[in-house]
C-alpha atoms as a PDB file:
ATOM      1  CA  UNK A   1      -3.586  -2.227   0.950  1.00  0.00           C
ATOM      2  CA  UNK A   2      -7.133  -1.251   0.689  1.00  0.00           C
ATOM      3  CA  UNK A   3      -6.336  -0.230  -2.972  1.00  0.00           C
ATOM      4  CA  UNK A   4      -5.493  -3.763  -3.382  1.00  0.00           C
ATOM      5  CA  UNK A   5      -8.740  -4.772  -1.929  1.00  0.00           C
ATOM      6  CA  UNK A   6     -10.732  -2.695  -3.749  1.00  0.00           C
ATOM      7  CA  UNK A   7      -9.126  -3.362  -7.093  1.00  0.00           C
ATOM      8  CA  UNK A   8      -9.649  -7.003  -6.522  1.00  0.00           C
ATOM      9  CA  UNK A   9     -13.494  -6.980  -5.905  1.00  0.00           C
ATOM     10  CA  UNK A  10     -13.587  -4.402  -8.968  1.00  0.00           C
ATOM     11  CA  UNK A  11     -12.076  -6.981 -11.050  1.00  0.00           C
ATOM     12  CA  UNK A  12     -14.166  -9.793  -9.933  1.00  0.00           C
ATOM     13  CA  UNK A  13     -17.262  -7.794 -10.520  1.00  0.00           C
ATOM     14  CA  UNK A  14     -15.934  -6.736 -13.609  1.00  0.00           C
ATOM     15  CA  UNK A  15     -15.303 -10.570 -15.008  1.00  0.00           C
ATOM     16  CA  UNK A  16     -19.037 -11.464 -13.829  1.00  0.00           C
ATOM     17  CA  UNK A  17     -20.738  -9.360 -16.583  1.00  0.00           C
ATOM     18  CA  UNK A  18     -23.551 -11.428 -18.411  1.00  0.00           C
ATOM     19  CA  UNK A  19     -22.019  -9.853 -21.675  1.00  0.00           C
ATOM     20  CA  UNK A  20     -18.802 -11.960 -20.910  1.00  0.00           C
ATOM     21  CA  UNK A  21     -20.198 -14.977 -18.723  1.00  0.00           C
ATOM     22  CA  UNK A  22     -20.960 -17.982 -20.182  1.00  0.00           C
ATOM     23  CA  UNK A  23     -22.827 -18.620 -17.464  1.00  0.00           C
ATOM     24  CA  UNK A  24     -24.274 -16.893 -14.045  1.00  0.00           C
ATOM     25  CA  UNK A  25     -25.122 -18.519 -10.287  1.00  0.00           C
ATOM     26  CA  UNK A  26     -25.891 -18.314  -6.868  1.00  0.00           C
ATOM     27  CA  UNK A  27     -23.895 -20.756  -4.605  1.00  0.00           C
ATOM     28  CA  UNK A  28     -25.251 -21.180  -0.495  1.00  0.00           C
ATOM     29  CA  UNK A  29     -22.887 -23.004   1.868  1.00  0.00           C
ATOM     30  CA  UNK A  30     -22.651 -23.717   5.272  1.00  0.00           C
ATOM     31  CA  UNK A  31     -19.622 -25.180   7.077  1.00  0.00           C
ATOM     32  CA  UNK A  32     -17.578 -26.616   9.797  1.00  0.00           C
ATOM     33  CA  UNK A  33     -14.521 -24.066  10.754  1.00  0.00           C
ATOM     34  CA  UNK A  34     -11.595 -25.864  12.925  1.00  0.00           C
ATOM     35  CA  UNK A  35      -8.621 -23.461  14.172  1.00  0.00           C
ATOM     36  CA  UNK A  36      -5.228 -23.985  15.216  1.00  0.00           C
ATOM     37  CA  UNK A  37      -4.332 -22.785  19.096  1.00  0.00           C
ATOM     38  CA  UNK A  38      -2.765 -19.434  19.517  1.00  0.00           C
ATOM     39  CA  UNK A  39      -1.182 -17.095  22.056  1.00  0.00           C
ATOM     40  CA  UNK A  40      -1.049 -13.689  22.767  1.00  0.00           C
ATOM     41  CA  UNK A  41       1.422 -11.786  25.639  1.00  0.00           C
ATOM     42  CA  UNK A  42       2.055 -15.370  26.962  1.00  0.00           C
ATOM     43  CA  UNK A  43      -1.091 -16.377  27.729  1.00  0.00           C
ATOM     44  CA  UNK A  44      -2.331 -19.295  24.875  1.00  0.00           C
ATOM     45  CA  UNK A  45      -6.133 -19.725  24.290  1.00  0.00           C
ATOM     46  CA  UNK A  46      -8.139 -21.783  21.913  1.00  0.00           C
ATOM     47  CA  UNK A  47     -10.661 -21.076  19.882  1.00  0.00           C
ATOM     48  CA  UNK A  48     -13.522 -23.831  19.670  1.00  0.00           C
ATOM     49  CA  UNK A  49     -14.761 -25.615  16.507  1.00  0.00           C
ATOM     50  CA  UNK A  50     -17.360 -23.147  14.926  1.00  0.00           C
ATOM     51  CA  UNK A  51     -19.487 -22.611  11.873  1.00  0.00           C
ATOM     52  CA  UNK A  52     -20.153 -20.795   9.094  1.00  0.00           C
ATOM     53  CA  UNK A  53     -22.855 -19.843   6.372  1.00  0.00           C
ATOM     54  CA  UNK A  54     -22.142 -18.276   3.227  1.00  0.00           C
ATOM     55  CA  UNK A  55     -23.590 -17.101  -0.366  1.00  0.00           C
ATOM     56  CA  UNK A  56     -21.362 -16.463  -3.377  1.00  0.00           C
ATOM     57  CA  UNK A  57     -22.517 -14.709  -7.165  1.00  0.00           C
ATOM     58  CA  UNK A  58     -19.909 -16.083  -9.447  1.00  0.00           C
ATOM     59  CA  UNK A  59     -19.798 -16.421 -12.935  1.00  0.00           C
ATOM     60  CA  UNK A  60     -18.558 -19.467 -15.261  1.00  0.00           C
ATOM     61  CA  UNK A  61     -16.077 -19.003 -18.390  1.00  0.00           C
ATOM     62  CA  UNK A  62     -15.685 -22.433 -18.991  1.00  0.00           C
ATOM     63  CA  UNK A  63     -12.813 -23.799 -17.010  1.00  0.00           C
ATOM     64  CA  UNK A  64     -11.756 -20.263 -15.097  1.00  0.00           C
ATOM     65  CA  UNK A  65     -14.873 -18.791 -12.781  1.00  0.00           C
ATOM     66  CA  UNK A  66     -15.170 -15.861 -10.687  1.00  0.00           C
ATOM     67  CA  UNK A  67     -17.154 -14.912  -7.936  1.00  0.00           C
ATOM     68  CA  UNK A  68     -17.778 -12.523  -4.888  1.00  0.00           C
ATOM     69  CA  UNK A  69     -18.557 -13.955  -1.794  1.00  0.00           C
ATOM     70  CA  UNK A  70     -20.161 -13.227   1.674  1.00  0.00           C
ATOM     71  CA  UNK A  71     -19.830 -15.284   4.852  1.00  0.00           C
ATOM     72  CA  UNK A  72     -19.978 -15.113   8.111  1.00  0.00           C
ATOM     73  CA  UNK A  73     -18.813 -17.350  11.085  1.00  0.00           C
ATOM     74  CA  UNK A  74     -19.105 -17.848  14.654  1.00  0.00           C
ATOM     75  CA  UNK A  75     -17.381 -19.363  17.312  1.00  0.00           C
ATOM     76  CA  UNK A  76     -16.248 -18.953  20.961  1.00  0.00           C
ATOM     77  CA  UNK A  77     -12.689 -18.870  22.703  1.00  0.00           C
ATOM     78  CA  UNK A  78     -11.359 -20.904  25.879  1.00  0.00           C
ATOM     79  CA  UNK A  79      -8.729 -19.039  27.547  1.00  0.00           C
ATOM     80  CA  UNK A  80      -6.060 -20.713  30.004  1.00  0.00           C
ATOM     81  CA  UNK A  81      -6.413 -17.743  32.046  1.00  0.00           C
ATOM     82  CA  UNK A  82      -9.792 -16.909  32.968  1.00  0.00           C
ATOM     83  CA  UNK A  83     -10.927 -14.088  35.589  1.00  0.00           C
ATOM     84  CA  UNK A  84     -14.699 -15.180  36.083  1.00  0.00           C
ATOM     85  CA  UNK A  85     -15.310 -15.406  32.204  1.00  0.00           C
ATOM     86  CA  UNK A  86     -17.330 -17.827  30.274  1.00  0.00           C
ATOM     87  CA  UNK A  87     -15.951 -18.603  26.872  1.00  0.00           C
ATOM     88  CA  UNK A  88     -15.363 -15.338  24.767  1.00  0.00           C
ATOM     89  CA  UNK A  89     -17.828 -15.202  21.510  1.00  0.00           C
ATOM     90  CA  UNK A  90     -16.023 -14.965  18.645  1.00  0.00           C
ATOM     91  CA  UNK A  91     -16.971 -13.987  14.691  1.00  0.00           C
ATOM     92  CA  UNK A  92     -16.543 -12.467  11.642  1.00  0.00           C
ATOM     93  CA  UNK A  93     -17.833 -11.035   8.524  1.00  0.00           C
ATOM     94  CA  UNK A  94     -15.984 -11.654   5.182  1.00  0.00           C
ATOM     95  CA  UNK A  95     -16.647 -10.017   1.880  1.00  0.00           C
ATOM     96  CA  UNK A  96     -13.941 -11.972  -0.721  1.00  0.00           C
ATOM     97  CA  UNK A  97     -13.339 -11.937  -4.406  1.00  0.00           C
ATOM     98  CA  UNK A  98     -11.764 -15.229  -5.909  1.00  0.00           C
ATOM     99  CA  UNK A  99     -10.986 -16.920  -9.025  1.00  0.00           C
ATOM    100  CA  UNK A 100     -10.927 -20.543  -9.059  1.00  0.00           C
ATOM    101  CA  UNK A 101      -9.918 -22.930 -12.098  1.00  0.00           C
ATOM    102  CA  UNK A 102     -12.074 -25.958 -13.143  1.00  0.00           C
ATOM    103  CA  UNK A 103      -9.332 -29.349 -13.587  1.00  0.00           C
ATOM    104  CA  UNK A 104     -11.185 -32.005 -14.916  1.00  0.00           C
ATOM    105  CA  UNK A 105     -15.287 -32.538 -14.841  1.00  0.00           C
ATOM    106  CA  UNK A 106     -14.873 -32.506 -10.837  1.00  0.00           C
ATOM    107  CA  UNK A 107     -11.782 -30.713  -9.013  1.00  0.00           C
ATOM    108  CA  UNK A 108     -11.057 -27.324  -8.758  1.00  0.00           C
ATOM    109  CA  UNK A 109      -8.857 -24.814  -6.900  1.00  0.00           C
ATOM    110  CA  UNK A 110      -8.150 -21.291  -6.509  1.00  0.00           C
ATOM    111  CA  UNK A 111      -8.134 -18.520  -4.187  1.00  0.00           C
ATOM    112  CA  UNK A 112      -8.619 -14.859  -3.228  1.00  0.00           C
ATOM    113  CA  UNK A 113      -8.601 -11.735  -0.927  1.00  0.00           C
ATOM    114  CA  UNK A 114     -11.012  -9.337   0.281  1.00  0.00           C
ATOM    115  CA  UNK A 115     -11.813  -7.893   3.958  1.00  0.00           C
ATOM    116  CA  UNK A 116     -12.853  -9.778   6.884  1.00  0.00           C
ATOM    117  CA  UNK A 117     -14.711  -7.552  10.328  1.00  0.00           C
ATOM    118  CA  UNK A 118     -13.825  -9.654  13.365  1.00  0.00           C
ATOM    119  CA  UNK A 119     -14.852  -9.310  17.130  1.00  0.00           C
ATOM    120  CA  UNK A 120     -14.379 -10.790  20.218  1.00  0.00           C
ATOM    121  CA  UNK A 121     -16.042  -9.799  23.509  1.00  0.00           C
ATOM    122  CA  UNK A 122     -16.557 -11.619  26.734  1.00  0.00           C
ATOM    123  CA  UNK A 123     -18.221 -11.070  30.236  1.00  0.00           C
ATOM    124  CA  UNK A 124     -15.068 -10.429  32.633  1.00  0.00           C
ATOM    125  CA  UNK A 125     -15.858 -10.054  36.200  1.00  0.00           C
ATOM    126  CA  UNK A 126     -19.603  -9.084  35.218  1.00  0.00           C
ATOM    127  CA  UNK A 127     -18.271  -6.674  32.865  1.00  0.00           C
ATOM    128  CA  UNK A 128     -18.935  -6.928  29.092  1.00  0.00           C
ATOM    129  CA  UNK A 129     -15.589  -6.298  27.193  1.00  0.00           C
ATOM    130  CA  UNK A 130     -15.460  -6.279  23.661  1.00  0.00           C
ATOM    131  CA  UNK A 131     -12.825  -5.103  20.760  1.00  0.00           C
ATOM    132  CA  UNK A 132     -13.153  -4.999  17.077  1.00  0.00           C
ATOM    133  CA  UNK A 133     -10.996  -5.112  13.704  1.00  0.00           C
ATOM    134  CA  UNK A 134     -11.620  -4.965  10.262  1.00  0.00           C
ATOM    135  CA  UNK A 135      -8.310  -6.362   7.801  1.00  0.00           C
ATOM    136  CA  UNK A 136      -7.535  -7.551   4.748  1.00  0.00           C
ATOM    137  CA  UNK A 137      -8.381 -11.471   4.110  1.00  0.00           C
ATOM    138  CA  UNK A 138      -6.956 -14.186   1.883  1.00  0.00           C
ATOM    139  CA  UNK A 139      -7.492 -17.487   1.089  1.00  0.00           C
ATOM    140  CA  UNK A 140      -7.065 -20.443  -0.672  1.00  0.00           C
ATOM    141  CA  UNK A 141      -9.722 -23.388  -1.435  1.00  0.00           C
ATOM    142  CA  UNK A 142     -10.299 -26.915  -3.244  1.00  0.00           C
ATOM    143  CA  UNK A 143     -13.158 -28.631  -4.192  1.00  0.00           C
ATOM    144  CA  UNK A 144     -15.616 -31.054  -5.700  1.00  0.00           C
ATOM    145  CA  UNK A 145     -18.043 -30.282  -8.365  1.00  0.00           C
ATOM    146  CA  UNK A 146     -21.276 -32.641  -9.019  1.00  0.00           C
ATOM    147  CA  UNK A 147     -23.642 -31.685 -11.017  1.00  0.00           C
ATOM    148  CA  UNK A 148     -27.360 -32.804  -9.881  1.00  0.00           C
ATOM    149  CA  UNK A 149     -28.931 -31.580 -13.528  1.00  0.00           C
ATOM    150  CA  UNK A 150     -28.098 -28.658 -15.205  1.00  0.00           C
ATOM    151  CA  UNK A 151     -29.739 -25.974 -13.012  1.00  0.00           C
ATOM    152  CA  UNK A 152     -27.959 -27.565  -9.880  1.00  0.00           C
ATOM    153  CA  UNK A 153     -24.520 -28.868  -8.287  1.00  0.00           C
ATOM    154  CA  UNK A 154     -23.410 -29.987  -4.844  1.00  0.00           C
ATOM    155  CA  UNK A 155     -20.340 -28.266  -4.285  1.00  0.00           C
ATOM    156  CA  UNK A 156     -18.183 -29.942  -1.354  1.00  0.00           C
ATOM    157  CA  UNK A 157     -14.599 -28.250  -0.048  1.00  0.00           C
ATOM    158  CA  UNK A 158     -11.719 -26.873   1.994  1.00  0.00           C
ATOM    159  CA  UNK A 159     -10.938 -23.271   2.293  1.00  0.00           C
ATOM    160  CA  UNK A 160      -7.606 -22.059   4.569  1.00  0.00           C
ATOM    161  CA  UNK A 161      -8.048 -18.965   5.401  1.00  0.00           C
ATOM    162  CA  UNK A 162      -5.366 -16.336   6.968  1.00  0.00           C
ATOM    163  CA  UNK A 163      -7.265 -14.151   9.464  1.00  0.00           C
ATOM    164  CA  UNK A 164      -5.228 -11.317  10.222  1.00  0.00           C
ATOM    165  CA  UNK A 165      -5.540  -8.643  13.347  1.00  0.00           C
ATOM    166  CA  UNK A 166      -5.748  -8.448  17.316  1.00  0.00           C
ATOM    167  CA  UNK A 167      -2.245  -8.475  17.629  1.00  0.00           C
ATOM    168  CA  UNK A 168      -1.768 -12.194  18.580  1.00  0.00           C
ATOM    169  CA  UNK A 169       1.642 -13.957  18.953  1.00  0.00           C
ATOM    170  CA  UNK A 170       0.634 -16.564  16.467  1.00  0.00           C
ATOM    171  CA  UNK A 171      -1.223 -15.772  12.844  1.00  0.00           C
ATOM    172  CA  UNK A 172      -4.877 -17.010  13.251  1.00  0.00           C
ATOM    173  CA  UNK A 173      -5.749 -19.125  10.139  1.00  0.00           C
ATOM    174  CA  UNK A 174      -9.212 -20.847   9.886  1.00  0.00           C
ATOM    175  CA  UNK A 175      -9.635 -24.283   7.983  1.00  0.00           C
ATOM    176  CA  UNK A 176     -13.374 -24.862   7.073  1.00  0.00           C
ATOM    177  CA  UNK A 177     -14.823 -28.069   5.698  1.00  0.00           C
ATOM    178  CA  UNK A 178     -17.807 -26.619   3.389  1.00  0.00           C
ATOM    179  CA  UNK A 179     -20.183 -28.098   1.362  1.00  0.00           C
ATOM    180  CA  UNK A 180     -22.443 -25.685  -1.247  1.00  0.00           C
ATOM    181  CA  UNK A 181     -25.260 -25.858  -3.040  1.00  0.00           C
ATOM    182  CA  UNK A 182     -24.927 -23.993  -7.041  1.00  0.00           C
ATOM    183  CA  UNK A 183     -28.112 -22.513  -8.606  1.00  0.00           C
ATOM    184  CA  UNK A 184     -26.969 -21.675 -12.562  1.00  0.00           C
ATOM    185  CA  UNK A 185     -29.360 -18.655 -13.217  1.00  0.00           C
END
């Protein structure tokens, strides 16, 4: 698995040479992340609208880009079952390759994989508990390309994201409404 991982952001690194790229950037984001409800051992639990902020490196090849990207996002957890707690805090740290094909002047989609740190910790009974993973990632995204000029485009879209680990009942996946901002270097 982590030979998968690691072969993935090789390749995406490797496709983002300036010898090969038509064209470089720098993409910032920030987001709205929404997740389905979950259980784990019986006990179900939500976890609460968060956000997210991001930054990618990608490079353009005319209709077929690649990039590397870093995000991180935050949320907190209700649980139905609650011994003195206030909501758990919740977030992780994702470090993704992706490839993503251009349709059109405006739409694109693609996807990709990488690793994702998550952790969870809470106040139980006055007692600070926290627990920790670090898996592999994947997702999938669509979105909207305008260009402002041709330094600069507003990048609006959807990633679903599977977010694997903590041995839940249910798989955890993460649907964020994003919207970018692309700097062509």
């Amino acid at each position: 698995m982590k030979s998968l991982i690691i072969g993935t952001i090789v390749g995406a690194a490797a496709l983002a040479t300036p010898a090969t790229a038509q064209q470089l950037y720098l993409q910032g984001e920030v987001g709205l992340d929404l997740y389905p409800g979950n259980e784990t051992s019986g006990v179900g639990f939500d976890i609460n609208p968060g956000a997210t902020l991001g930054g990618r490196f990608g490079a353009d090849f005319d209709v077929i880009r690649a990039e590397l990207d870093l995000s991180i996002s935050g949320s907190t957890v209700d649980v139905s079952i609650d011994a003195g707690s206030e909501d758990a805090d919740y977030y992780h740290f994702a470090v993704q390759a992706g490839v993503y094909r251009d349709f059109a002047d405006y739409f694109y989609a693609g996807g990709g994989a990488g690793i994702v740190y998550q952790e969870l910790s809470a106040e139980i009974l006055g007692v600070e508990v926290s627990t920790d993973t670090t898996d592999f990632i994947a997702h999938a995204e669509l979105g909207l390309n305008f260009d402002i000029n041709d330094a600069v485009a507003i990048v609006p879209h959807y990633r679903f994201t599977w977010l694997p680990g903590f041995e839940l009942d249910d798989e955890v996946f993460q649907h964020s409404l994003r919207v970018g901002a692309r700097f062509r270097l």
